[in-house]
mmCIF file of C-alpha atoms in Angstrom:
data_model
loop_
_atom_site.group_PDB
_atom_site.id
_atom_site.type_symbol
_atom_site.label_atom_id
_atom_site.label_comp_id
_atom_site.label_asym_id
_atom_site.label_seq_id
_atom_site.Cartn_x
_atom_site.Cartn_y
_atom_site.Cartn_z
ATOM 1 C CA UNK A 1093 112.336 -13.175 -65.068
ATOM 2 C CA UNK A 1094 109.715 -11.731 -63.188
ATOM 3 C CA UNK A 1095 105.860 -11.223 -64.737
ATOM 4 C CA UNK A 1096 106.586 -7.385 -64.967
ATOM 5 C CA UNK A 1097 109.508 -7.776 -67.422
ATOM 6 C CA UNK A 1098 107.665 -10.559 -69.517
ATOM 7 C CA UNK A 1099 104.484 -8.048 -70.036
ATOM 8 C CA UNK A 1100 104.092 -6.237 -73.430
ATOM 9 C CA UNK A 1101 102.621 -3.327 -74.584
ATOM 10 C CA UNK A 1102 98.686 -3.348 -75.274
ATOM 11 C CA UNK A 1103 97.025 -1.354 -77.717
ATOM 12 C CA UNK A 1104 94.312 0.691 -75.527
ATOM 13 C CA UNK A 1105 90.370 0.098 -76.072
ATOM 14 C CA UNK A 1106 90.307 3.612 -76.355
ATOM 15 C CA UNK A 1107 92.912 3.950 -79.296
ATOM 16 C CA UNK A 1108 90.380 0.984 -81.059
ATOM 17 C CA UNK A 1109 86.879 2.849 -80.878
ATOM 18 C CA UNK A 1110 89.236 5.623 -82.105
ATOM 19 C CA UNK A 1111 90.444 3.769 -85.132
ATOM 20 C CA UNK A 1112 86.715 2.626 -85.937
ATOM 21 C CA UNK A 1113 85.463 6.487 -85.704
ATOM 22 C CA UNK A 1114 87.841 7.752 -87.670
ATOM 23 C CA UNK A 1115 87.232 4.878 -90.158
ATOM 24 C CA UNK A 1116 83.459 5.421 -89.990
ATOM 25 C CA UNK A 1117 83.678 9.046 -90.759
ATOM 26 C CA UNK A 1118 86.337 9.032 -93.038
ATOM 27 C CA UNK A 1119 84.378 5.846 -95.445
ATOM 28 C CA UNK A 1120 81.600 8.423 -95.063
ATOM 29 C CA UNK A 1121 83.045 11.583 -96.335
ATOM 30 C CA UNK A 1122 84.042 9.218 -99.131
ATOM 31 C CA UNK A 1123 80.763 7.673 -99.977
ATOM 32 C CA UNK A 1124 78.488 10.355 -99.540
ATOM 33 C CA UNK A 1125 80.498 13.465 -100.401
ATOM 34 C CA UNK A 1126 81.226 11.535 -103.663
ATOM 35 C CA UNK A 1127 77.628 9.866 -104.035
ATOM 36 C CA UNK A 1128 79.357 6.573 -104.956
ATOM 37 C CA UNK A 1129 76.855 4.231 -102.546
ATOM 38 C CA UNK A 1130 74.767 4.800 -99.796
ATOM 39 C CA UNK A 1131 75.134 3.255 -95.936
ATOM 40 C CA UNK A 1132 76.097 -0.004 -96.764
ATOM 41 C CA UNK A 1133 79.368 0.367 -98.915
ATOM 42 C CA UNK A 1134 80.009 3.230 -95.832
ATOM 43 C CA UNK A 1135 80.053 0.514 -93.898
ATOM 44 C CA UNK A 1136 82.132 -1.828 -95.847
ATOM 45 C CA UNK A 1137 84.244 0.833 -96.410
ATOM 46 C CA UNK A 1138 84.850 1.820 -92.912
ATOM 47 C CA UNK A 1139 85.328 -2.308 -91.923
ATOM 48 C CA UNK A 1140 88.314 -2.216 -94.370
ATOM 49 C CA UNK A 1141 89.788 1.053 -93.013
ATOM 50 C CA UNK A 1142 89.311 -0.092 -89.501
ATOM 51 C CA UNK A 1143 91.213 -3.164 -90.161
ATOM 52 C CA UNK A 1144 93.851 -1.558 -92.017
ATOM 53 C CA UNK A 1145 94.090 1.467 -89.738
ATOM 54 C CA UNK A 1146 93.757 -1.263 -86.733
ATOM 55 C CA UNK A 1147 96.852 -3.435 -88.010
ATOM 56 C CA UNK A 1148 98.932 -0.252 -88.388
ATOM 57 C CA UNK A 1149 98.087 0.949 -85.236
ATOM 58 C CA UNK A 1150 98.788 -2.113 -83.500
ATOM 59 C CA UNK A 1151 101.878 -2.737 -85.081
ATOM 60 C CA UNK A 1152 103.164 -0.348 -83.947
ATOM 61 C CA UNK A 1153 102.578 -0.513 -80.198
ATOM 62 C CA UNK A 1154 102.369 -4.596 -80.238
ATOM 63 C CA UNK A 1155 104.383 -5.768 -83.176
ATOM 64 C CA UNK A 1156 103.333 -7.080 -86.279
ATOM 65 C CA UNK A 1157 102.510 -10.921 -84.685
ATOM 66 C CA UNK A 1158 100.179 -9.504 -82.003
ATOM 67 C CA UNK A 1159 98.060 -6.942 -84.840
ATOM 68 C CA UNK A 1160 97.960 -10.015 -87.415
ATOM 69 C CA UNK A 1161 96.309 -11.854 -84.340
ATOM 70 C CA UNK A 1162 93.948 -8.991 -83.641
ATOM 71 C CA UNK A 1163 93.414 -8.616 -86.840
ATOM 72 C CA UNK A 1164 91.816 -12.406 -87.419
ATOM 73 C CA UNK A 1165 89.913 -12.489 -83.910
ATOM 74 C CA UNK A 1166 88.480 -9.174 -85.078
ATOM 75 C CA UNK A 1167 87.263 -10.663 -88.536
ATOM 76 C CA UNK A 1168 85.961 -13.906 -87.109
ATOM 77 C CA UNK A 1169 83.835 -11.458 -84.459
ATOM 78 C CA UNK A 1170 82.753 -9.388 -87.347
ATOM 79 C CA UNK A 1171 81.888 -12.719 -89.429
ATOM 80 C CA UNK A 1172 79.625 -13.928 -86.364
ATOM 81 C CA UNK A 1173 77.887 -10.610 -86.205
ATOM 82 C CA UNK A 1174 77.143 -10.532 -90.125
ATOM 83 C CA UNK A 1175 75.826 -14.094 -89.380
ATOM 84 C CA UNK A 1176 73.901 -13.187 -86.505
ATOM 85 C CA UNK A 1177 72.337 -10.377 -88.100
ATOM 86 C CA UNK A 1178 70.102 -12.067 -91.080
ATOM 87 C CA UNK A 1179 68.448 -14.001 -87.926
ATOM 88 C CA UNK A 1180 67.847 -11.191 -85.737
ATOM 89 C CA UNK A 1181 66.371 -9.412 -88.889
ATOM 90 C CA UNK A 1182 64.311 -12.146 -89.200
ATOM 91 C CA UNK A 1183 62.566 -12.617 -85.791
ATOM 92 C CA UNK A 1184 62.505 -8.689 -86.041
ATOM 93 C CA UNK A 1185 60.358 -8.603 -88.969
ATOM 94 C CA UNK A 1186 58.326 -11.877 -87.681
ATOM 95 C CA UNK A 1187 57.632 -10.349 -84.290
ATOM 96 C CA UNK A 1188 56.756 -6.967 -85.466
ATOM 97 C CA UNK A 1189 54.401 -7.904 -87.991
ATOM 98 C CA UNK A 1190 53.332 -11.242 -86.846
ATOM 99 C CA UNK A 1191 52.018 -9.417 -83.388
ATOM 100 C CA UNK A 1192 48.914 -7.645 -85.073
ATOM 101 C CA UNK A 1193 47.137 -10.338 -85.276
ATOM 102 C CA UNK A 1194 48.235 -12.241 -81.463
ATOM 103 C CA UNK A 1195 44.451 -12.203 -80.442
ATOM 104 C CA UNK A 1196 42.002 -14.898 -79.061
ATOM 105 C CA UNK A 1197 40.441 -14.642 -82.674
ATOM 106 C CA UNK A 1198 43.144 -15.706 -84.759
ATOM 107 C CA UNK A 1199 44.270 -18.813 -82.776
ATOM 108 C CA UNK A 1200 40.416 -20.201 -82.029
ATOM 109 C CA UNK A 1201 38.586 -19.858 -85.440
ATOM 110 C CA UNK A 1202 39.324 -20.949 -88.748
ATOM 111 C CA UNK A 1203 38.791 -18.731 -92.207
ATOM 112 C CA UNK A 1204 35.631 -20.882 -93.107
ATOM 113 C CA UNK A 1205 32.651 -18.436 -93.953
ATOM 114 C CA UNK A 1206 35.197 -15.452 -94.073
ATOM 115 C CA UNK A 1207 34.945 -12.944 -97.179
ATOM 116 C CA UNK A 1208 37.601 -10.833 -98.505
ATOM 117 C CA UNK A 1209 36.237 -7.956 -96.509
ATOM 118 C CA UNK A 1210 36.422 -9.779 -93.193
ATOM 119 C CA UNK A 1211 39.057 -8.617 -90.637
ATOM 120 C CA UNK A 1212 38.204 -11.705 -88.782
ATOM 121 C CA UNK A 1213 39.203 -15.444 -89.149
ATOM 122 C CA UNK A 1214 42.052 -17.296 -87.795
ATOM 123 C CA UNK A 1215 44.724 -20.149 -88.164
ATOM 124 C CA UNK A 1216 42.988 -23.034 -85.743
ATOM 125 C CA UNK A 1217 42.486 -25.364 -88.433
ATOM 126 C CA UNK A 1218 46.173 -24.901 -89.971
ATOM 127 C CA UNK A 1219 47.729 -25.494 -85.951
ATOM 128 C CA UNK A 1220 45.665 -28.797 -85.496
ATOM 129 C CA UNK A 1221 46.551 -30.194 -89.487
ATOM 130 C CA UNK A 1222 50.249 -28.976 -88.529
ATOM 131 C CA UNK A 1223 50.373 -30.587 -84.944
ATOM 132 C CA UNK A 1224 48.447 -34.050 -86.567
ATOM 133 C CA UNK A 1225 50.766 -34.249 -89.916
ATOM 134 C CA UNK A 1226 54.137 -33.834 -88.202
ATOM 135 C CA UNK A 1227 53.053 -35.550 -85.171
ATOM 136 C CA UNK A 1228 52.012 -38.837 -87.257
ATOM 137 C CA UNK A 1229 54.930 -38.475 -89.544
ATOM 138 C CA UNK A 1230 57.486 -37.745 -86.548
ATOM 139 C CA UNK A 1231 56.163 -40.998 -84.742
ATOM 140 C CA UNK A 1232 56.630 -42.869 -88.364
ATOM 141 C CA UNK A 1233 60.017 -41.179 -89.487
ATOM 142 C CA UNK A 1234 61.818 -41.122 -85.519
ATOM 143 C CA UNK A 1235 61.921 -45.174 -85.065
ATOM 144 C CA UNK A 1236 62.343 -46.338 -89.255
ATOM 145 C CA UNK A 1237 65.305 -43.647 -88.901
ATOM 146 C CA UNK A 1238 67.154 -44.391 -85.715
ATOM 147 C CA UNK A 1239 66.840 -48.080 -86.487
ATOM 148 C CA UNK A 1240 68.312 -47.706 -89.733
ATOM 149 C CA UNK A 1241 71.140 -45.402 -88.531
ATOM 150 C CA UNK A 1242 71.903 -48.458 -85.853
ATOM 151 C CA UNK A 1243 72.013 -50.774 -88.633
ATOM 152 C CA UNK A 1244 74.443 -48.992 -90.623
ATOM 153 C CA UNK A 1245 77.039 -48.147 -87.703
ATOM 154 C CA UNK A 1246 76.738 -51.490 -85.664
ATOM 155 C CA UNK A 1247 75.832 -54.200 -88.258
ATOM 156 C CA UNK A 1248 75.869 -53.142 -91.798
ATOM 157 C CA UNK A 1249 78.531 -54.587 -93.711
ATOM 158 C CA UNK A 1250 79.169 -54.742 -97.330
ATOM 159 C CA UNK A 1251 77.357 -53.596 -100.448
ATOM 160 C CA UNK A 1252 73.647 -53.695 -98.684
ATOM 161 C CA UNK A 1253 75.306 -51.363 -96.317
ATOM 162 C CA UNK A 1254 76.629 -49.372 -98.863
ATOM 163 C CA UNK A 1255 73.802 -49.263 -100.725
ATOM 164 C CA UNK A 1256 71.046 -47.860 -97.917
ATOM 165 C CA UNK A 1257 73.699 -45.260 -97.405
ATOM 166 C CA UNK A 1258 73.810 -44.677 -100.732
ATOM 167 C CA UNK A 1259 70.166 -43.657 -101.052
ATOM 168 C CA UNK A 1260 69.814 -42.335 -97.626
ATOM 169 C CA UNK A 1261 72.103 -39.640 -99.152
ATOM 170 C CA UNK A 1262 70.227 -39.406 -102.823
ATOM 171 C CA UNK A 1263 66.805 -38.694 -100.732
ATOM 172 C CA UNK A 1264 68.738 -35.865 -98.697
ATOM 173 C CA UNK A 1265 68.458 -33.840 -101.766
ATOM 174 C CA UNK A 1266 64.985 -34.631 -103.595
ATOM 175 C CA UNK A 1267 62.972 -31.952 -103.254
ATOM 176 C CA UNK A 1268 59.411 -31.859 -101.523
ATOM 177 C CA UNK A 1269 56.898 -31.576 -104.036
ATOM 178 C CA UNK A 1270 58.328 -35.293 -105.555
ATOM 179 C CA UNK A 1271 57.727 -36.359 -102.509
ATOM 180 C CA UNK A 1272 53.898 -35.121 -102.637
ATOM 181 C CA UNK A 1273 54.017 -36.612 -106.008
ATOM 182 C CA UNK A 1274 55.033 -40.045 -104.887
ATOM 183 C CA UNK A 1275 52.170 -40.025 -101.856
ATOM 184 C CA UNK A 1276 49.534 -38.565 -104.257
ATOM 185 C CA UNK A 1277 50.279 -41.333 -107.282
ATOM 186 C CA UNK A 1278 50.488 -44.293 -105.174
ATOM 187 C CA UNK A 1279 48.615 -43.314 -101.550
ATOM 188 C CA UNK A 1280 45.600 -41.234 -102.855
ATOM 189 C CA UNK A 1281 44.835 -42.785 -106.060
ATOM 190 C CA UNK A 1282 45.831 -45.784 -105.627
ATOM 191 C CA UNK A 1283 45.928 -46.816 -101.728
ATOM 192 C CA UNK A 1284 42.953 -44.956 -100.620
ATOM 193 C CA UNK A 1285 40.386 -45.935 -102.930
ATOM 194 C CA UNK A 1286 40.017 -49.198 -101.127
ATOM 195 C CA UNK A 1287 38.822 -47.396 -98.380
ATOM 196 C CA UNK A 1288 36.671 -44.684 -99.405
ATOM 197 C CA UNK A 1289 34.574 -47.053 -101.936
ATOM 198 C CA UNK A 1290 36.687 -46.637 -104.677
ATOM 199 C CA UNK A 1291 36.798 -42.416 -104.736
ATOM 200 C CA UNK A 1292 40.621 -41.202 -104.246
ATOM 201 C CA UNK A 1293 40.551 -38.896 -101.037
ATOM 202 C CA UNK A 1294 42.708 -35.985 -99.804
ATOM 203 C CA UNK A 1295 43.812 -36.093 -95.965
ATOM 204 C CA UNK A 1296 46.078 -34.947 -93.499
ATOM 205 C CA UNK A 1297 47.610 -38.599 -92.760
ATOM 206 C CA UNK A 1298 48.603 -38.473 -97.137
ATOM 207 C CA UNK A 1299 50.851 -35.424 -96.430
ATOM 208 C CA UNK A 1300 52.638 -36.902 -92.737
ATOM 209 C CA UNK A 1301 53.380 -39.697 -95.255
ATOM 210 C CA UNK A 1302 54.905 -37.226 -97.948
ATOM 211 C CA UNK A 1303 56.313 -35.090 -94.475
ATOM 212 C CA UNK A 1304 58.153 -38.964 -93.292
ATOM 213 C CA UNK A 1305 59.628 -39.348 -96.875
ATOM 214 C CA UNK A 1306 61.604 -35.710 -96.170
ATOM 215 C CA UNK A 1307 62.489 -36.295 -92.805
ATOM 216 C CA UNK A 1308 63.761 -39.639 -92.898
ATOM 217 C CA UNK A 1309 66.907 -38.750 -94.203
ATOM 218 C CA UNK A 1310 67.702 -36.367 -92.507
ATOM 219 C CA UNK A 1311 67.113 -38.402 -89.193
ATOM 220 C CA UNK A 1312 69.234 -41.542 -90.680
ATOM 221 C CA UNK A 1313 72.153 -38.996 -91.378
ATOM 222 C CA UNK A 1314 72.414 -37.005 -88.141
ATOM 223 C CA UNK A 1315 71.523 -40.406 -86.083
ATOM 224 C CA UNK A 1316 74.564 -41.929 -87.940
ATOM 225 C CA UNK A 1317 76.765 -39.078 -87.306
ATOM 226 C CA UNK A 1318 75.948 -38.528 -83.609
ATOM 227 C CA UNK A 1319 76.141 -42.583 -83.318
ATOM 228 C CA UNK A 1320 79.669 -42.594 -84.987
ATOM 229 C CA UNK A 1321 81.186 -39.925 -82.227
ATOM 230 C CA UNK A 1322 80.142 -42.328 -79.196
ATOM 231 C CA UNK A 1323 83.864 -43.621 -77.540
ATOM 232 C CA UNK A 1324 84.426 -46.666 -78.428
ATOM 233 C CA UNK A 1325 86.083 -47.723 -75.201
ATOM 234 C CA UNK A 1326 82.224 -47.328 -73.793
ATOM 235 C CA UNK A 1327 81.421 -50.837 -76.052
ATOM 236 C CA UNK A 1328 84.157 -52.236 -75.471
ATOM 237 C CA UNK A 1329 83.308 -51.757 -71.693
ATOM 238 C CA UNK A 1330 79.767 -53.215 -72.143
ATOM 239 C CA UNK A 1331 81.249 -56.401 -73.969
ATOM 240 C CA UNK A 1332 83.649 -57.036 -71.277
ATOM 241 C CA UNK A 1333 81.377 -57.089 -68.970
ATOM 242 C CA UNK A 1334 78.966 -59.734 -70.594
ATOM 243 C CA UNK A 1335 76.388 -57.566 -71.827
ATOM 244 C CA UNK A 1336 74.814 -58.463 -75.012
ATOM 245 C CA UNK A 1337 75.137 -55.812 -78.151
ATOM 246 C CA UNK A 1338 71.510 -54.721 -78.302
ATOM 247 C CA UNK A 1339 71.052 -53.941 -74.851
ATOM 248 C CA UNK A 1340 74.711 -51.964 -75.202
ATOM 249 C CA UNK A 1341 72.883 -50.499 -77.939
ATOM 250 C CA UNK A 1342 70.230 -49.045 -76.018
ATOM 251 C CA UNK A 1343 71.387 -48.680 -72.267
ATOM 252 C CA UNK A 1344 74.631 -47.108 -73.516
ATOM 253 C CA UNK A 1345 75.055 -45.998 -77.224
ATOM 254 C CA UNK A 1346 71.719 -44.415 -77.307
ATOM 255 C CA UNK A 1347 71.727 -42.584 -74.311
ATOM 256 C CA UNK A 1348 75.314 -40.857 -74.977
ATOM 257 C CA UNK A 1349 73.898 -39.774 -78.358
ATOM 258 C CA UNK A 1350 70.367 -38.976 -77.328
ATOM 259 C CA UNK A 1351 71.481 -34.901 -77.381
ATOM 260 C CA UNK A 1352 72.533 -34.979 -80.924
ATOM 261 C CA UNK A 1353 69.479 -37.267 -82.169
ATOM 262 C CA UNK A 1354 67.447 -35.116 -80.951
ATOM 263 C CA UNK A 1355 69.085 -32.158 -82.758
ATOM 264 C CA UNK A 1356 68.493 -34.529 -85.277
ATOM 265 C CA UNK A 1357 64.952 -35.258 -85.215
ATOM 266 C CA UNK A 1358 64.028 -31.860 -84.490
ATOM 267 C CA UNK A 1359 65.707 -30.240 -87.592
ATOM 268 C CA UNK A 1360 64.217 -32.850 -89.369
ATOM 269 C CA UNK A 1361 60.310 -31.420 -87.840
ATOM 270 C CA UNK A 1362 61.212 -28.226 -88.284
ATOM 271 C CA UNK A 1363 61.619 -28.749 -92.107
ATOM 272 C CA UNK A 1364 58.513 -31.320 -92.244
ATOM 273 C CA UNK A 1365 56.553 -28.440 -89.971
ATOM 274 C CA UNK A 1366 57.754 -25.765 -92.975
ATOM 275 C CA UNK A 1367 56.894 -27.673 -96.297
ATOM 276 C CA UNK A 1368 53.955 -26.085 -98.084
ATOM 277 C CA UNK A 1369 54.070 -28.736 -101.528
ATOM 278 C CA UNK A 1370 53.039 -31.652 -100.435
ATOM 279 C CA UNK A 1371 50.350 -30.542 -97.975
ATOM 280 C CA UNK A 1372 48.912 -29.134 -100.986
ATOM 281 C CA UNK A 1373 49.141 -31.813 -103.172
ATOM 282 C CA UNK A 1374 48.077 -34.360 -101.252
ATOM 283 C CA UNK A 1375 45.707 -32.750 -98.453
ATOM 284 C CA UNK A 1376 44.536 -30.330 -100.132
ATOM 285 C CA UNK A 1377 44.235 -27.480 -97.630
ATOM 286 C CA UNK A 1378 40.511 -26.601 -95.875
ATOM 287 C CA UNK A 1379 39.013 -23.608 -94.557
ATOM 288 C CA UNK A 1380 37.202 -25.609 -92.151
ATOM 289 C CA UNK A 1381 38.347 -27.475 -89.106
ATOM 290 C CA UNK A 1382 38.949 -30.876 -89.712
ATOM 291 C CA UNK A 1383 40.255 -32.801 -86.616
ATOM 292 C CA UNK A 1384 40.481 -36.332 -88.456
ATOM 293 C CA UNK A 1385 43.913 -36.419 -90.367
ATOM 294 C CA UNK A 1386 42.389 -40.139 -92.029
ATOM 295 C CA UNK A 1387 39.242 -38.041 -93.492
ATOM 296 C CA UNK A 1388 38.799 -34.885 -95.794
ATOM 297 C CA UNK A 1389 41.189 -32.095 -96.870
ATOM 298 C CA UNK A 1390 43.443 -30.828 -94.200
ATOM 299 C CA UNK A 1391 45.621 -27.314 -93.782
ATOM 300 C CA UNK A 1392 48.791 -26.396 -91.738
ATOM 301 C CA UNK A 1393 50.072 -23.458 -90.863
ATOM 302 C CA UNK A 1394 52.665 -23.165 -94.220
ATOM 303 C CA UNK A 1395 49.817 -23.624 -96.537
ATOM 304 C CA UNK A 1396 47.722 -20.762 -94.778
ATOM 305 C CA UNK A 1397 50.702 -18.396 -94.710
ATOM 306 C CA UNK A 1398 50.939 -19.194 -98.730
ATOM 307 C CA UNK A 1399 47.066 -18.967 -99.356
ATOM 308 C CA UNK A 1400 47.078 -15.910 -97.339
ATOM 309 C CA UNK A 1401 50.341 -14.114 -98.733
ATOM 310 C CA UNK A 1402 48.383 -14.373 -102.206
ATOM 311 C CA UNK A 1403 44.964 -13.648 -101.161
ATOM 312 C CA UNK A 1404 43.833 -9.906 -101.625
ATOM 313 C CA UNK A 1405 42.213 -9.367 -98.963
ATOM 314 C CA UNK A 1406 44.214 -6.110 -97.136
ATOM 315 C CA UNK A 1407 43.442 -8.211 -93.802
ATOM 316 C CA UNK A 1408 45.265 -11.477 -95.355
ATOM 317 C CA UNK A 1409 48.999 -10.468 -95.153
ATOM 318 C CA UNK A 1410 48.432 -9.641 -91.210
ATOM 319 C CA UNK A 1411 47.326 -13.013 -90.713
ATOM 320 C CA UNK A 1412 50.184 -14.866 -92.763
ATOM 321 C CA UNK A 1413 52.940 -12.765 -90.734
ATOM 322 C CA UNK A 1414 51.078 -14.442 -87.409
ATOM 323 C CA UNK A 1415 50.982 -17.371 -88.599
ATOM 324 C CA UNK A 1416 54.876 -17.287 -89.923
ATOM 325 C CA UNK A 1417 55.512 -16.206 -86.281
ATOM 326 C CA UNK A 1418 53.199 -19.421 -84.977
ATOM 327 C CA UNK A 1419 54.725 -21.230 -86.891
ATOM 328 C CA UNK A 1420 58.422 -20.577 -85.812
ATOM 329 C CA UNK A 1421 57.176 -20.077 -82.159
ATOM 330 C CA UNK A 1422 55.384 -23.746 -82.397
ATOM 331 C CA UNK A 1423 58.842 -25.469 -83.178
ATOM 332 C CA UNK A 1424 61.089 -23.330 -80.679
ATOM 333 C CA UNK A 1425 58.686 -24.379 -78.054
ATOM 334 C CA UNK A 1426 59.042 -28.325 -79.420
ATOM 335 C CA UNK A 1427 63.215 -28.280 -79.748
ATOM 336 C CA UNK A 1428 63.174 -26.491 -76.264
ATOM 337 C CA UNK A 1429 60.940 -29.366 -74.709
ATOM 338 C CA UNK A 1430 62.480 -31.718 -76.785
ATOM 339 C CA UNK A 1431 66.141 -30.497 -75.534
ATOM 340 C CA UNK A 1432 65.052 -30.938 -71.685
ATOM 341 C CA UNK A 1433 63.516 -34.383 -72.347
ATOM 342 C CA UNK A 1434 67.122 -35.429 -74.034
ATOM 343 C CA UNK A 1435 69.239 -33.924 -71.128
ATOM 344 C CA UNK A 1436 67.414 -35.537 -68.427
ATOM 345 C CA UNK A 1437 67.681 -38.965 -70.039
ATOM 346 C CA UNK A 1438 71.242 -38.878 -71.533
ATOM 347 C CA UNK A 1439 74.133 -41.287 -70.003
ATOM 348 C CA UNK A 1440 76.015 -39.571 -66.809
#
């Protein structure tokens, strides 16, 4: 048999886009000439008929294996467009309205002394409370979780074992304002009386440790995971050759995982980086700058965009869409560094 006689028929591009028009217009004589619905069930509508008028079609020219085939790969396209779509809406609607305020203004003053009727002000303070309270509670969270996750795949056995797994996976779900709760009844009013003479006191450093309480989890869970997929064969490899388990640990184990720990780590900042709760319970939020996360109430860049999406100032919803787009921009820029720093030092 020769390639020619093995060849079927193929249903033409052109015949598709055909289909989809006809679908298109005929979902919208439906809709609209009826006034059932407006462009969205038009184009549900015409997704159905293009499907069905598809699978007819390409029965047809193909047979009815190749159209149910075309049929799926053309659903599983259209389900990653429709979940595509609610993310490019999204940096849309951040990029349009965040840009009005992109000025040297907004990103080197802060809103203290600013009235209702002042188109000034800016989100300095909120970036350095956001960079200081993730930063401290990354450095705290990062080495408590991937030690933990190494404990439960390479020595925890039994019911201790089972039990830090257990309530890795109950903290997964608590939400963040217990967490603020937890900092603020046992850190501020009870911890940091002993060093402010006896006065509770807000701070930045109160809300990384109510910010390491969320991401923990999260880095003990995808740390385990990523841990979990490493070959075996590689230990095994390691042991034969006389090298002891920790150092296998870290000169091999880690280093094949690093990618997905750091996926890891930096979903777990990019949640700590959004939480607006404990910030406010436990720091407080400032107009003022306040570089000392050990001292005095503290912002970040979620509070300000929730202060400012309730203030009513007519100059106070321009400055929460830039900061929303800050905000998202400030941990692209960290997973994208973050990402580099993993691929240079991963295992070959």
């Amino acid at each position: 048999m020769t390639p020619d006689n093995i060849r079927t028929k193929k249903l033409p591009l052109v015949a598709e886009l055909g289909v989809a028009v006809v679908a298109l217009v005929v979902a919208a004589a439906l809709v609209l000439g009826t006034g059932i619905g407006n462009w969205v069930l038009v184009v549900f509508l015409g997704i159905v008929f293009y499907l069905v008028g598809l699978f007819v079609a390409a029965s047809r020219v193909e047979g009815k294996r190749s159209a149910k085939n075309k049929i799926w790969r053309t659903m599983i396209y259209a389900a990653c467009l429709l979940a595509i779509l609610p993310l490019a809406s999204v940096v849309w609607t951040l990029v349009s309205k965040g840009a009005a305020r992109l000025d040297g203004d907004f990103f080197g003053s802060s809103m203290n002394n600013i009235g209702a009727r002042d188109a000034n002000g800016g989100a300095y303070h909120a970036i350095i409370g956001t960079l200081e309270q993730v930063g401290i509670a990354t450095l705290l969270a990062v080495p408590l979780g991937v030690l933990g996750a190494i404990y439960l795949v390479e020595y925890g056995r039994g019911k201790f074992a089972l039990t830090v797994r257990f309530f890795v996976d109950v903290m997964t779900g608590i939400p963040s304002i217990v967490a603020g709760l937890f900092v603020l009844a046992f850190w501020v009013l009870i911890v940091s009386p002993w060093f402010n003479d006896g006065t509770p006191r807000f701070s930045g450093f109160a809300a990384s440790l109510a910010l390491t309480v969320l991401m923990l989890p999260t880095i003990v869970r995808s740390t385990e995971e990523m841990l979990r997929l490493v070959p075996g064969p590689l230990r095994e490899g390691a042991y034969a050759l006389g090298v002891p388990q920790w150092k296998t640990i870290l000169k091999v184990v880690l280093p094949t995982a690093l990618p997905g720990i750091v996926t890891g780590v930096m979903l777990a900042v990019a949640r700590a980086a959004g939480e607006t709760a404990p910030v406010l319970l436990v720091a407080g939020g400032a107009a003022a700058i306040n570089m000392d996360p050990f001292a005095g109430n503290q912002s970040s860049l979620s509070l300000f965009v929730y202060q400012q999406a309730g203030d009513a100032s007519r100059y106070a919803p321009d400055r929460a869409w830039t900061a929303a787009l800050t905000l998202v921009a400030l941990v692209l820029i960290l997973t994208i560094a973050a990402k580099l720093l993993a691929r240079r030092n991963r295992l070959s």
